[in-house]
XYZ file of C-alpha atoms in Angstrom:
777
model
C 3.091 38.569 -50.539
C 1.070 40.999 -48.400
C 1.127 38.538 -45.524
C 4.871 38.145 -45.857
C 5.322 41.921 -45.791
C 3.196 42.251 -42.661
C 5.130 39.431 -40.970
C 8.431 41.036 -41.937
C 7.357 44.229 -40.213
C 6.310 42.257 -37.153
C 9.613 40.392 -36.978
C 11.557 43.637 -37.253
C 10.362 44.358 -33.718
C 12.863 41.777 -32.488
C 15.838 43.731 -33.829
C 16.835 47.246 -32.723
C 16.601 49.886 -35.482
C 19.609 50.024 -37.780
C 20.873 46.553 -36.895
C 19.191 44.493 -39.613
C 18.514 44.642 -43.300
C 16.451 42.499 -45.613
C 19.022 39.666 -45.553
C 18.642 39.323 -41.795
C 14.847 39.059 -41.601
C 14.575 35.354 -42.438
C 16.973 33.974 -39.792
C 15.725 36.439 -37.188
C 12.170 35.332 -37.892
C 13.130 31.684 -37.372
C 15.144 32.349 -34.226
C 12.535 34.650 -32.704
C 9.779 32.211 -33.552
C 11.722 29.499 -31.787
C 11.961 31.721 -28.726
C 8.228 32.462 -28.854
C 7.477 28.731 -29.035
C 9.342 28.174 -25.786
C 7.029 30.479 -23.781
C 4.695 28.785 -21.292
C 1.220 28.083 -22.573
C -1.602 30.354 -21.341
C -2.841 27.766 -18.870
C 0.526 27.937 -17.099
C 0.720 31.732 -16.992
C 0.856 32.961 -13.474
C 1.418 29.484 -12.089
C 4.354 28.819 -9.799
C 4.887 25.425 -11.364
C 7.297 24.861 -14.239
C 6.849 22.507 -17.113
C 7.811 18.889 -16.439
C 11.352 18.184 -17.568
C 10.216 15.634 -20.132
C 7.743 18.070 -21.695
C 10.327 20.849 -21.635
C 12.845 18.619 -23.400
C 10.247 17.615 -25.980
C 9.386 21.253 -26.659
C 13.078 22.134 -26.980
C 13.605 19.322 -29.473
C 10.555 20.461 -31.414
C 11.926 24.004 -31.469
C 15.223 22.741 -32.887
C 13.340 20.778 -35.531
C 11.357 23.866 -36.489
C 14.590 25.866 -36.762
C 15.989 23.291 -39.169
C 18.824 22.247 -36.868
C 18.677 18.727 -38.271
C 20.181 20.007 -41.519
C 23.303 21.072 -39.602
C 23.897 17.461 -38.588
C 24.026 16.208 -42.191
C 27.720 17.123 -42.726
C 28.481 15.799 -39.238
C 27.040 12.433 -40.214
C 28.818 12.526 -43.579
C 32.138 13.252 -41.867
C 31.483 10.339 -39.525
C 30.934 8.141 -42.557
C 34.270 9.199 -44.046
C 36.026 8.415 -40.748
C 34.316 5.026 -40.462
C 35.289 4.242 -44.072
C 38.938 5.002 -43.340
C 38.898 2.933 -40.154
C 37.411 -0.199 -41.732
C 39.776 -3.200 -41.906
C 38.706 -3.860 -45.510
C 37.775 -1.933 -48.639
C 33.962 -1.857 -48.777
C 32.532 -2.537 -52.255
C 30.769 0.488 -53.712
C 27.919 -1.797 -54.831
C 27.332 -2.785 -51.205
C 27.256 0.847 -50.081
C 24.823 1.687 -52.880
C 22.546 -1.196 -51.854
C 22.547 -0.061 -48.215
C 21.845 3.470 -49.372
C 18.858 2.351 -51.415
C 17.469 0.311 -48.533
C 17.759 3.265 -46.163
C 15.906 5.500 -48.623
C 13.025 3.041 -48.635
C 13.036 2.736 -44.838
C 13.150 6.524 -44.508
C 10.115 6.845 -46.758
C 8.198 4.309 -44.670
C 9.248 6.026 -41.421
C 7.456 9.272 -42.203
C 5.434 10.501 -39.245
C 7.841 9.018 -36.693
C 10.301 11.879 -36.060
C 12.811 10.099 -33.831
C 13.039 7.025 -36.059
C 13.195 9.180 -39.207
C 16.047 11.215 -37.748
C 18.010 8.032 -36.973
C 17.389 6.659 -40.456
C 18.424 9.815 -42.255
C 21.483 10.235 -39.996
C 22.525 6.709 -40.989
C 21.773 7.582 -44.605
C 24.082 10.620 -44.457
C 26.762 8.463 -42.830
C 26.581 5.930 -45.661
C 26.722 8.782 -48.188
C 29.923 9.989 -46.509
C 31.441 6.519 -46.720
C 30.312 6.280 -50.339
C 31.916 9.529 -51.479
C 35.118 8.466 -49.695
C 35.047 5.164 -51.565
C 34.497 6.936 -54.881
C 37.430 9.251 -54.191
C 39.663 6.256 -53.468
C 38.525 4.562 -56.672
C 39.179 7.726 -58.689
C 42.638 8.309 -57.187
C 43.989 4.782 -57.819
C 47.542 6.085 -57.392
C 50.364 3.717 -58.357
C 52.863 3.859 -55.477
C 56.410 2.583 -55.187
C 56.807 -0.554 -53.103
C 60.481 -0.179 -52.206
C 63.503 2.051 -52.686
C 65.288 1.943 -56.018
C 67.620 4.049 -58.113
C 66.625 4.665 -61.717
C 66.913 7.170 -64.534
C 63.773 9.269 -64.797
C 62.541 11.240 -67.754
C 59.603 13.448 -66.867
C 57.738 16.696 -67.317
C 58.056 19.328 -64.571
C 54.661 20.436 -63.238
C 55.788 22.281 -60.126
C 58.948 24.058 -58.975
C 59.544 24.966 -55.312
C 62.697 26.786 -54.234
C 63.380 25.857 -50.635
C 65.060 27.875 -47.891
C 67.884 25.296 -47.730
C 68.945 26.187 -51.278
C 67.639 22.979 -52.802
C 64.817 22.851 -55.320
C 61.861 20.515 -55.049
C 60.298 19.374 -58.322
C 57.011 17.629 -58.942
C 57.477 15.551 -62.077
C 55.073 13.604 -64.250
C 56.990 10.473 -65.219
C 57.317 9.819 -68.948
C 59.741 6.888 -68.813
C 62.323 5.139 -66.635
C 65.546 3.363 -67.569
C 68.428 1.448 -66.012
C 66.389 -0.297 -64.699
C 63.079 0.229 -66.425
C 60.350 0.040 -63.803
C 57.478 -2.275 -64.644
C 55.181 -0.477 -62.184
C 56.457 3.066 -62.381
C 54.537 5.803 -60.534
C 52.818 8.405 -62.676
C 53.919 11.386 -60.579
C 56.879 11.800 -58.214
C 58.258 14.553 -56.001
C 62.055 14.915 -56.089
C 64.549 17.371 -54.639
C 67.689 18.490 -56.463
C 70.777 20.358 -55.380
C 70.811 22.363 -58.606
C 68.484 22.635 -61.585
C 69.126 24.137 -65.040
C 68.796 27.958 -64.814
C 66.471 28.013 -67.812
C 64.150 25.343 -66.349
C 60.483 26.279 -66.646
C 57.224 24.526 -65.992
C 56.245 22.093 -68.715
C 59.841 21.354 -69.716
C 61.189 17.805 -69.787
C 64.129 16.776 -67.614
C 66.151 13.613 -67.222
C 68.284 12.483 -64.298
C 69.223 9.594 -62.050
C 67.081 9.628 -58.916
C 66.610 7.606 -55.777
C 62.927 6.804 -55.444
C 61.310 5.884 -52.133
C 57.740 4.983 -51.228
C 55.882 7.577 -49.147
C 56.299 6.625 -45.512
C 53.632 5.888 -42.962
C 53.127 7.740 -39.663
C 56.269 8.275 -37.599
C 54.228 7.019 -34.638
C 50.811 5.340 -34.421
C 48.056 7.891 -34.849
C 50.370 10.441 -36.455
C 50.295 12.144 -39.831
C 50.223 9.505 -42.569
C 52.319 10.634 -45.536
C 51.297 7.622 -47.620
C 47.594 8.345 -47.099
C 47.856 11.934 -48.239
C 50.280 11.128 -51.068
C 47.815 8.566 -52.405
C 45.074 11.170 -52.745
C 47.509 13.797 -54.039
C 48.584 11.428 -56.808
C 52.222 11.252 -55.599
C 53.509 7.712 -56.118
C 57.059 8.204 -54.861
C 59.359 10.733 -53.261
C 63.127 11.011 -53.379
C 66.061 13.004 -54.677
C 68.297 13.303 -57.715
C 71.673 11.660 -57.239
C 73.042 14.031 -59.889
C 71.664 17.326 -61.107
C 68.939 16.795 -63.713
C 69.343 18.161 -67.227
C 66.897 19.336 -69.864
C 65.755 16.850 -72.475
C 63.396 16.683 -75.427
C 60.297 14.551 -75.479
C 57.735 13.543 -78.058
C 55.056 13.256 -75.357
C 52.816 16.323 -75.171
C 50.533 17.294 -72.259
C 46.790 17.596 -72.758
C 44.910 20.892 -72.484
C 44.263 20.469 -68.762
C 47.924 19.975 -67.989
C 48.820 22.952 -70.181
C 46.314 25.101 -68.289
C 47.806 24.042 -64.961
C 51.301 24.808 -66.214
C 50.264 28.284 -67.377
C 48.630 29.037 -64.040
C 51.681 27.771 -62.162
C 53.886 29.984 -64.338
C 51.762 32.988 -63.397
C 52.176 32.167 -59.713
C 55.946 31.883 -60.029
C 56.078 35.150 -61.953
C 54.101 36.904 -59.200
C 56.415 35.454 -56.555
C 59.420 36.712 -58.535
C 57.903 40.215 -58.694
C 57.421 40.131 -54.923
C 61.009 39.019 -54.312
C 62.249 41.818 -56.573
C 60.812 44.377 -54.144
C 61.185 42.681 -50.761
C 64.005 40.649 -49.246
C 64.480 37.918 -46.676
C 61.696 36.247 -44.765
C 59.308 39.110 -45.508
C 59.627 38.429 -49.238
C 58.964 34.716 -48.813
C 55.934 35.257 -46.578
C 54.559 37.907 -48.955
C 54.981 35.453 -51.838
C 53.144 32.871 -49.735
C 50.221 35.159 -48.959
C 49.829 36.436 -52.518
C 50.820 33.468 -54.684
C 50.833 30.486 -52.305
C 54.570 29.847 -52.815
C 55.813 29.016 -49.312
C 58.785 26.670 -49.698
C 61.357 29.432 -49.172
C 60.381 30.488 -45.626
C 63.287 29.857 -43.198
C 62.621 27.116 -40.664
C 63.448 29.418 -37.735
C 60.619 31.720 -38.816
C 58.270 28.769 -39.213
C 59.110 27.564 -35.702
C 58.564 31.012 -34.167
C 55.168 31.207 -35.817
C 54.261 27.700 -34.643
C 55.271 28.377 -31.039
C 53.267 31.588 -30.902
C 50.134 30.335 -32.653
C 50.618 32.476 -35.767
C 51.408 29.665 -38.194
C 47.861 29.895 -39.522
C 48.731 33.092 -41.382
C 50.991 31.056 -43.717
C 48.207 28.747 -44.865
C 45.875 30.333 -47.386
C 42.598 29.493 -45.722
C 39.518 31.156 -44.299
C 41.354 34.128 -42.805
C 42.983 35.102 -46.092
C 39.904 34.467 -48.213
C 37.788 36.519 -45.809
C 40.280 39.370 -45.717
C 40.645 39.466 -49.492
C 36.910 39.301 -50.144
C 36.183 41.598 -47.202
C 38.666 44.198 -48.392
C 37.151 44.183 -51.869
C 33.568 44.203 -50.573
C 34.141 47.087 -48.143
C 36.047 49.073 -50.760
C 33.347 48.611 -53.394
C 30.541 49.482 -50.983
C 32.497 52.510 -49.825
C 32.885 53.584 -53.424
C 29.166 53.222 -54.055
C 28.486 55.296 -50.931
C 30.079 58.267 -52.712
C 27.065 58.206 -55.035
C 24.124 58.210 -52.601
C 21.395 58.507 -55.221
C 22.656 55.467 -57.118
C 23.322 53.522 -53.891
C 19.813 54.151 -52.567
C 18.136 52.854 -55.711
C 20.337 49.892 -56.579
C 21.259 46.692 -54.669
C 24.848 47.831 -54.213
C 25.395 45.193 -51.519
C 24.803 42.493 -54.132
C 27.085 44.236 -56.612
C 29.843 44.349 -54.020
C 29.279 40.696 -53.088
C 29.531 39.690 -56.759
C 32.815 41.554 -57.242
C 34.138 40.103 -53.967
C 33.266 36.602 -55.178
C 35.154 37.223 -58.428
C 38.154 38.504 -56.445
C 38.095 35.429 -54.200
C 37.932 33.177 -57.275
C 40.973 34.864 -58.802
C 42.807 34.618 -55.481
C 42.019 30.891 -55.324
C 43.604 30.366 -58.732
C 46.624 32.578 -58.100
C 47.301 31.063 -54.677
C 47.639 27.573 -56.123
C 44.242 26.145 -55.258
C 45.442 23.964 -52.386
C 42.826 21.941 -50.540
C 42.679 24.347 -47.589
C 42.163 27.260 -49.967
C 39.485 25.355 -51.897
C 37.597 24.601 -48.700
C 37.792 28.200 -47.526
C 36.711 29.444 -50.942
C 33.657 27.195 -50.895
C 32.703 28.464 -47.439
C 33.110 32.066 -48.537
C 31.328 31.527 -51.862
C 28.289 30.031 -50.128
C 28.094 33.053 -47.832
C 28.468 35.582 -50.669
C 25.884 33.776 -52.779
C 23.557 33.908 -49.770
C 23.818 37.703 -49.909
C 22.836 37.636 -53.580
C 19.653 35.785 -52.643
C 18.812 38.065 -49.710
C 19.806 35.588 -47.064
C 21.995 36.073 -44.015
C 25.594 35.244 -44.897
C 26.985 33.988 -41.587
C 24.660 31.195 -40.452
C 25.141 27.645 -39.309
C 23.083 26.446 -42.283
C 25.504 28.066 -44.740
C 28.407 26.497 -42.883
C 26.680 23.125 -43.188
C 26.211 23.621 -46.938
C 29.908 24.477 -47.252
C 30.890 21.372 -45.298
C 28.681 19.132 -47.443
C 30.286 20.476 -50.635
C 33.815 20.105 -49.252
C 33.191 16.552 -48.059
C 31.691 15.611 -51.422
C 34.680 17.025 -53.332
C 37.561 15.961 -51.076
C 36.422 13.462 -48.414
C 39.905 12.466 -47.253
C 40.460 15.971 -45.863
C 37.954 15.227 -43.091
C 40.624 13.439 -41.040
C 43.183 16.221 -41.548
C 43.905 19.097 -39.180
C 43.065 21.816 -41.696
C 39.456 20.716 -42.198
C 38.827 20.067 -38.533
C 40.361 23.286 -37.225
C 38.764 25.474 -39.888
C 35.209 24.237 -39.430
C 35.551 24.024 -35.654
C 36.634 27.659 -35.463
C 33.916 28.867 -37.835
C 31.176 26.897 -36.080
C 32.288 28.181 -32.692
C 32.348 31.783 -33.929
C 28.873 31.490 -35.478
C 27.525 29.927 -32.290
C 29.120 32.588 -30.102
C 27.900 35.364 -32.387
C 24.362 33.973 -32.264
C 24.447 33.793 -28.468
C 25.703 37.389 -28.258
C 23.099 38.584 -30.751
C 20.357 37.080 -28.583
C 21.703 38.943 -25.563
C 21.832 42.225 -27.484
C 18.186 41.898 -28.448
C 17.113 41.947 -24.795
C 16.049 45.416 -23.502
C 18.895 47.382 -21.941
C 19.192 50.695 -20.185
C 19.349 53.812 -22.336
C 22.956 54.528 -23.271
C 24.246 58.013 -22.397
C 25.143 60.405 -25.194
C 28.885 60.704 -25.861
C 31.008 63.142 -27.769
C 33.076 62.348 -30.835
C 36.144 61.284 -28.857
C 34.009 59.156 -26.578
C 32.432 57.357 -29.528
C 35.858 56.773 -31.073
C 37.174 55.398 -27.796
C 34.188 53.120 -27.309
C 34.483 51.962 -30.910
C 38.179 51.144 -30.457
C 37.427 49.313 -27.210
C 34.677 47.278 -28.871
C 37.028 46.414 -31.734
C 39.715 45.130 -29.353
C 37.169 43.251 -27.256
C 35.709 41.722 -30.403
C 39.163 40.687 -31.580
C 39.925 39.214 -28.153
C 36.625 37.327 -28.099
C 37.256 36.019 -31.616
C 40.740 34.810 -30.644
C 39.459 33.160 -27.467
C 36.499 31.414 -29.108
C 38.398 30.257 -32.205
C 41.426 29.343 -30.108
C 39.435 27.197 -27.697
C 37.646 25.446 -30.574
C 40.845 24.643 -32.471
C 43.120 23.857 -29.523
C 41.739 20.342 -29.268
C 42.566 19.465 -32.886
C 45.905 21.258 -32.855
C 46.901 19.318 -29.764
C 45.707 16.036 -31.275
C 47.492 16.397 -34.615
C 50.622 18.323 -33.594
C 50.868 17.479 -29.863
C 51.535 21.100 -29.019
C 49.638 24.124 -27.743
C 50.762 27.739 -27.995
C 50.629 29.172 -24.444
C 50.780 32.805 -25.601
C 48.500 32.452 -28.628
C 45.856 34.850 -27.296
C 48.244 37.717 -26.589
C 50.192 37.162 -29.797
C 47.033 37.184 -31.914
C 45.730 40.274 -30.145
C 48.992 42.027 -30.923
C 49.722 40.764 -34.428
C 46.367 40.112 -36.083
C 45.312 43.796 -36.262
C 48.472 44.367 -38.292
C 47.661 41.438 -40.576
C 44.038 42.540 -40.978
C 44.604 46.278 -41.396
C 47.968 46.421 -43.197
C 49.306 43.149 -44.540
C 46.307 41.684 -46.394
C 44.723 44.938 -47.690
C 48.035 46.019 -49.204
C 48.551 42.495 -50.536
C 45.267 42.899 -52.415
C 46.277 46.372 -53.610
C 49.680 45.157 -54.819
C 48.040 42.316 -56.762
C 45.647 44.793 -58.416
C 48.471 47.171 -59.347
C 50.913 44.463 -60.444
C 49.730 44.366 -64.100
C 50.469 48.109 -64.231
C 53.923 47.731 -62.685
C 52.926 49.845 -59.651
C 53.149 47.172 -56.967
C 56.353 48.425 -55.288
C 54.813 50.857 -52.781
C 52.003 48.610 -51.472
C 54.458 45.703 -51.279
C 56.846 47.783 -49.157
C 54.001 48.721 -46.816
C 52.998 45.067 -46.677
C 56.619 44.144 -45.950
C 56.766 46.645 -43.083
C 53.659 45.045 -41.605
C 55.173 41.575 -41.956
C 58.385 42.766 -40.261
C 56.330 43.934 -37.295
C 54.489 40.605 -37.149
C 57.762 38.637 -37.248
C 59.255 40.781 -34.498
C 56.203 40.125 -32.333
C 56.443 36.393 -33.027
C 60.173 36.298 -32.247
C 59.685 38.228 -28.977
C 56.953 35.941 -27.707
C 58.668 32.788 -28.984
C 61.800 33.604 -26.978
C 59.635 33.818 -23.856
C 57.355 30.851 -24.512
C 57.658 27.760 -22.330
C 57.724 24.306 -23.832
C 54.554 23.803 -25.859
C 54.496 19.988 -26.023
C 51.379 18.419 -24.530
C 51.746 14.768 -25.512
C 49.440 12.677 -27.670
C 45.707 12.719 -26.979
C 43.529 9.594 -26.995
C 41.296 9.250 -30.037
C 38.350 8.510 -27.748
C 38.852 11.805 -25.924
C 38.927 13.772 -29.183
C 35.764 12.019 -30.401
C 33.874 12.691 -27.159
C 34.948 16.336 -27.023
C 33.959 16.756 -30.670
C 30.451 15.577 -29.825
C 30.383 18.204 -27.075
C 31.582 20.916 -29.451
C 28.919 20.001 -32.033
C 26.213 20.118 -29.366
C 27.384 23.507 -28.096
C 27.467 25.116 -31.527
C 24.547 23.460 -33.332
C 21.941 23.502 -30.570
C 20.411 26.486 -28.836
C 18.979 27.369 -25.446
C 19.219 24.870 -22.621
C 19.820 22.014 -25.041
C 23.417 23.241 -25.170
C 23.768 21.748 -21.684
C 23.840 18.345 -23.394
C 27.467 19.156 -24.195
C 28.530 19.266 -20.529
C 28.785 15.511 -19.835
C 30.737 15.031 -23.075
C 33.141 17.826 -22.181
C 33.649 16.402 -18.692
C 34.144 12.856 -19.973
C 36.566 13.958 -22.691
C 38.614 15.988 -20.227
C 38.737 13.002 -17.910
C 39.969 10.733 -20.690
C 42.798 13.164 -21.428
C 43.708 13.443 -17.747
C 43.920 9.639 -17.461
C 45.746 8.967 -20.743
C 48.497 6.385 -20.852
C 51.531 7.414 -22.896
C 53.680 4.597 -24.326
C 56.966 3.487 -22.783
C 58.859 2.831 -26.035
C 58.673 4.133 -29.619
C 60.196 2.424 -32.673
C 60.569 3.991 -36.132
C 59.253 2.139 -39.180
C 62.745 1.547 -40.554
C 63.773 -0.163 -37.290
C 66.819 2.046 -36.797
C 65.554 4.435 -34.118
C 64.238 3.453 -30.689
C 63.226 5.836 -27.902
C 62.352 5.116 -24.285
C 60.636 7.535 -21.893
C 62.779 8.793 -19.037
C 62.521 11.056 -16.041
C 62.387 14.844 -16.242
C 60.564 14.925 -19.611
C 63.572 13.295 -21.264
C 63.477 10.884 -24.181
C 66.391 8.442 -24.413
C 67.320 7.377 -27.963
C 69.723 4.805 -29.383
C 71.286 7.003 -32.082
C 73.586 9.992 -31.725
C 72.012 11.822 -34.670
C 68.363 10.783 -34.939
C 66.169 11.937 -37.795
C 65.171 15.514 -37.005
C 61.529 15.317 -38.054
C 60.959 12.011 -36.281
C 62.555 13.056 -33.010
C 60.661 16.353 -32.886
C 57.392 14.525 -33.456
C 58.258 12.007 -30.748
C 59.205 14.715 -28.268
C 55.863 16.464 -28.716
C 53.926 13.190 -28.657
C 55.649 11.978 -25.480
C 55.317 15.341 -23.692
C 59.119 15.640 -23.529
C 61.352 18.648 -24.048
C 64.749 17.027 -24.676
C 66.365 13.837 -25.902
C 69.515 12.128 -24.676
C 71.910 10.422 -27.064
C 73.446 7.019 -26.214
C 76.705 6.488 -24.393
C 79.441 4.353 -25.962
C 80.836 1.344 -24.139
C 83.900 -0.764 -24.857
C 82.111 -4.105 -24.551
C 78.545 -5.343 -24.502
C 78.915 -6.416 -20.867
C 79.975 -2.892 -19.950
C 76.993 -1.479 -21.847
C 74.605 -3.756 -19.925
C 76.155 -2.810 -16.579
C 76.003 0.865 -17.441
C 72.349 0.622 -18.520
C 71.424 -0.800 -15.104
C 72.860 2.200 -13.248
C 72.748 5.177 -15.650
C 69.550 6.287 -17.434
C 69.652 6.065 -21.208
C 71.011 3.803 -23.903
C 74.502 2.357 -23.821
C 75.875 0.909 -27.054
C 78.590 -1.540 -28.041
C 79.068 -3.877 -31.023
C 76.022 -2.423 -32.857
C 73.835 -3.318 -29.881
C 72.167 -0.732 -27.619
C 70.491 -1.427 -24.287
C 68.565 0.689 -21.807
C 66.336 0.259 -18.764
C 63.123 2.125 -18.054
C 62.172 3.566 -14.684
C 60.871 0.166 -13.505
C 64.129 -1.560 -14.435
C 62.814 -3.347 -17.543
C 65.460 -3.879 -20.210
C 65.013 -2.790 -23.829
C 67.556 -3.933 -26.421
C 68.153 -2.868 -30.011
C 70.222 -5.500 -31.843
C 71.492 -5.953 -35.426
C 70.414 -9.579 -36.029
C 68.817 -12.699 -34.600
C 72.064 -14.043 -33.166
C 72.540 -10.930 -31.053
C 68.869 -11.020 -30.019
C 69.052 -14.563 -28.654
C 71.313 -13.432 -25.799
C 68.587 -11.116 -24.426
C 65.587 -13.468 -24.587
C 65.523 -14.123 -20.833
C 66.752 -10.741 -19.560
C 64.979 -8.171 -21.744
C 61.327 -7.146 -21.821
C 61.573 -5.970 -25.448
C 64.003 -6.676 -28.275
C 64.019 -4.663 -31.520
C 65.863 -6.535 -34.294
C 67.145 -4.370 -37.150
C 67.041 -7.323 -39.541
C 64.196 -8.277 -41.885
C 65.370 -11.887 -42.172
C 65.142 -12.520 -38.431
C 62.243 -14.384 -36.931
C 60.861 -14.362 -33.405
C 63.818 -16.115 -31.824
C 62.563 -16.134 -28.228
C 60.179 -18.651 -26.724
C 56.690 -17.873 -25.463
C 56.795 -15.966 -22.195
C 60.227 -14.506 -22.859
C 61.078 -11.112 -24.389
C 58.688 -9.509 -26.865
C 60.182 -9.220 -30.361
C 59.775 -6.492 -32.990
C 61.640 -7.205 -36.235
C 62.412 -5.040 -39.228
C 59.957 -7.157 -41.204
C 57.189 -6.386 -38.708
C 57.911 -2.664 -38.997
C 58.115 -2.778 -42.808
C 54.719 -4.404 -43.011
C 52.877 -2.613 -40.209
C 54.771 0.634 -39.725
C 56.151 2.367 -36.649
C 55.283 0.996 -33.234
C 54.541 2.165 -29.724
C 54.948 -0.262 -26.862
C 53.556 -0.247 -23.340
C 55.660 -2.651 -21.328
C 53.009 -3.236 -18.649
C 53.471 -4.489 -15.129
C 55.914 -7.169 -14.050
C 55.016 -10.494 -15.605
C 52.616 -8.951 -18.145
C 53.256 -9.148 -21.864
C 54.094 -5.830 -23.570
C 51.308 -4.276 -25.625
C 52.651 -3.521 -29.128
C 50.610 -1.211 -31.348
C 51.634 -0.574 -34.954
C 50.654 2.415 -37.061
C 49.263 0.318 -39.947
C 46.897 -2.621 -39.926
C 46.603 -5.618 -42.187
C 44.891 -6.367 -44.497
C 45.993 -3.217 -46.282
C 43.798 -0.454 -47.581
C 44.672 0.965 -51.055
C 46.941 3.717 -49.708
C 49.077 1.161 -47.839
C 49.002 -1.823 -50.197
C 52.389 -0.887 -51.687
C 54.127 -1.766 -48.408
C 53.866 -5.501 -49.017
C 56.224 -5.317 -51.989
C 59.327 -3.999 -50.234
C 62.242 -6.371 -49.681
C 62.005 -5.909 -45.928
C 58.275 -6.702 -45.872
C 59.039 -9.962 -47.702
C 61.757 -10.863 -45.195
C 64.630 -10.268 -47.619
C 67.982 -8.634 -46.869
C 68.949 -5.282 -48.449
C 69.856 -5.421 -52.142
C 73.576 -5.471 -52.862
C 75.313 -5.393 -56.231
C 77.606 -8.315 -56.922
């Protein structure tokens, strides 16, 4: 103990007075020790020669090992394992993964004393663990999913109510029974929208109604967001809508205690949202309800789009920002309160008391906000950091972030491939890395700062705050831009300026008064803080609307998976490593940027239902074959194809006229349920209703899309490429690169066969079996 105390005093010399407390000594000791280890040995002192590059690299690697950097790579390897598991063409048996895991443990034990080999073995071990937890999650989910569309009468228990901005109500229903027809493989939980619901409807009540059930769809384009994948892990077996308004019904089936607890918590959330709406109105009320209770279905789409275009959409998702602001507000308030009693504060660990109360507040906020996956992940990250304070450890370290990532991956592995997980951890890792780099610079000796008056100190403090906010926005923005562009195909050009303008309002007004209103709500005194919060939200929305009206098109097109993977390696190297080893990231960053610059966007897109076809045109225009394409699909396609507009087809009197028009005028021309268009190289694309119509284009078209599941590949080898409705039903949406003259088109579907569990339901649809649509006699 005496030695530790002496060492603590020695390590304090590395930190200027007043800038560290007991919780900071341990990481500073490790970091400073690493810096001391990198000094030249005495026999090199005074020599003009530098260490050989190989020796310098070996010393740098040894320094990283001494700092425990290897632990940071454990969640990276686990995440890689989850990604590899999802990309496998088959479902790996858990017994096989367990056997590989056991063998690696033995090999790792035998590899002791060989650092490089041990690192490779344990990295592989962590990768297999990641694949294993993903396999266990899939086994536990085992969601029964609808194979095809059908209308049936549903009797079920309401477990969630969402009032949407369109006036409709979305219900999540646990299915009790079905009738007319009775489904032999009915899903256990469905999500249905209704035009009207009974006014007295509450959570836990039983309803009955005739609904149209549909299987969750796949990605609208290859590499896009997979609704079926996420629905499988969310337990949603079907989506759809009520054909007639549902009515209340009685049921002898009773929920268990867990379901009753969820219903009670959901009722509390809805009650809080109702209290918010009683004070505020319009979009401000809906956003306030989102931030306090996690109820976000009522936000108008125009507001959502303004926030997306300006890079402020993250304030609507209860994640790290909100958890940090809630816990931070509570922690600062409690510590400020303790400061009013200096004798008590000097003798007690008030920092730990405040951290404990902040952790309790964050736990309550997690429950009230609905406990979505993003909120759970952010809560885990925050909880690890607050617990670190309780044990006299630094809160914001890369090791704590790694612990948080390991816990999140173990609990919800499928989130690894989602934008929320990737953007959240990328931003946090980048901020920790940047903060560590800046802290190292601050520890170097600097000139004595001149004395300033009160106004000067206030001005310098305000300037530092704005510079810190700007640096935070730049670092987090750069780290998350890659994943935002990959998942959403868009980048907010004014995100920095918008965040600099709006985030101080969110941090200083919106969230603190949200916390205060939640505290005062049981006393009925929430009106005043809610109005102040609403005023702050009004200012934020005005800022978003102003910048959105002046923002250029934000579409950037789809990014290659290889580029994202390579750039991710560079980001991990930059944030996890220290010193000159960070330079390892440079070749990865250069290679990834080059892959993006040389990407090859597809020529044609086809929806999974076979009804919508788009072809790339000049001037960032997308030509489509339908006058009123699906809004969500076309917006996704526009962003993915780096286009800013779409052109509807032109009508022609005859098919011959449509073909002639397509050869001279860009875009689709349609006649007799057939649409044709030519790309910039003059290659013909045809969308036809059946095999008979397709046969006429076998020798003239490069690609034929047949909107008929019963049709086969009617053309001979070497003629037009064929995509049928059956192909799309089995393998999902398609992107096609037509290639050079004489080359066969390259057709890529969104889904591969054999199916993984979240896609196995597709094989049971009528279209996937080559059958025509069902018709009543």
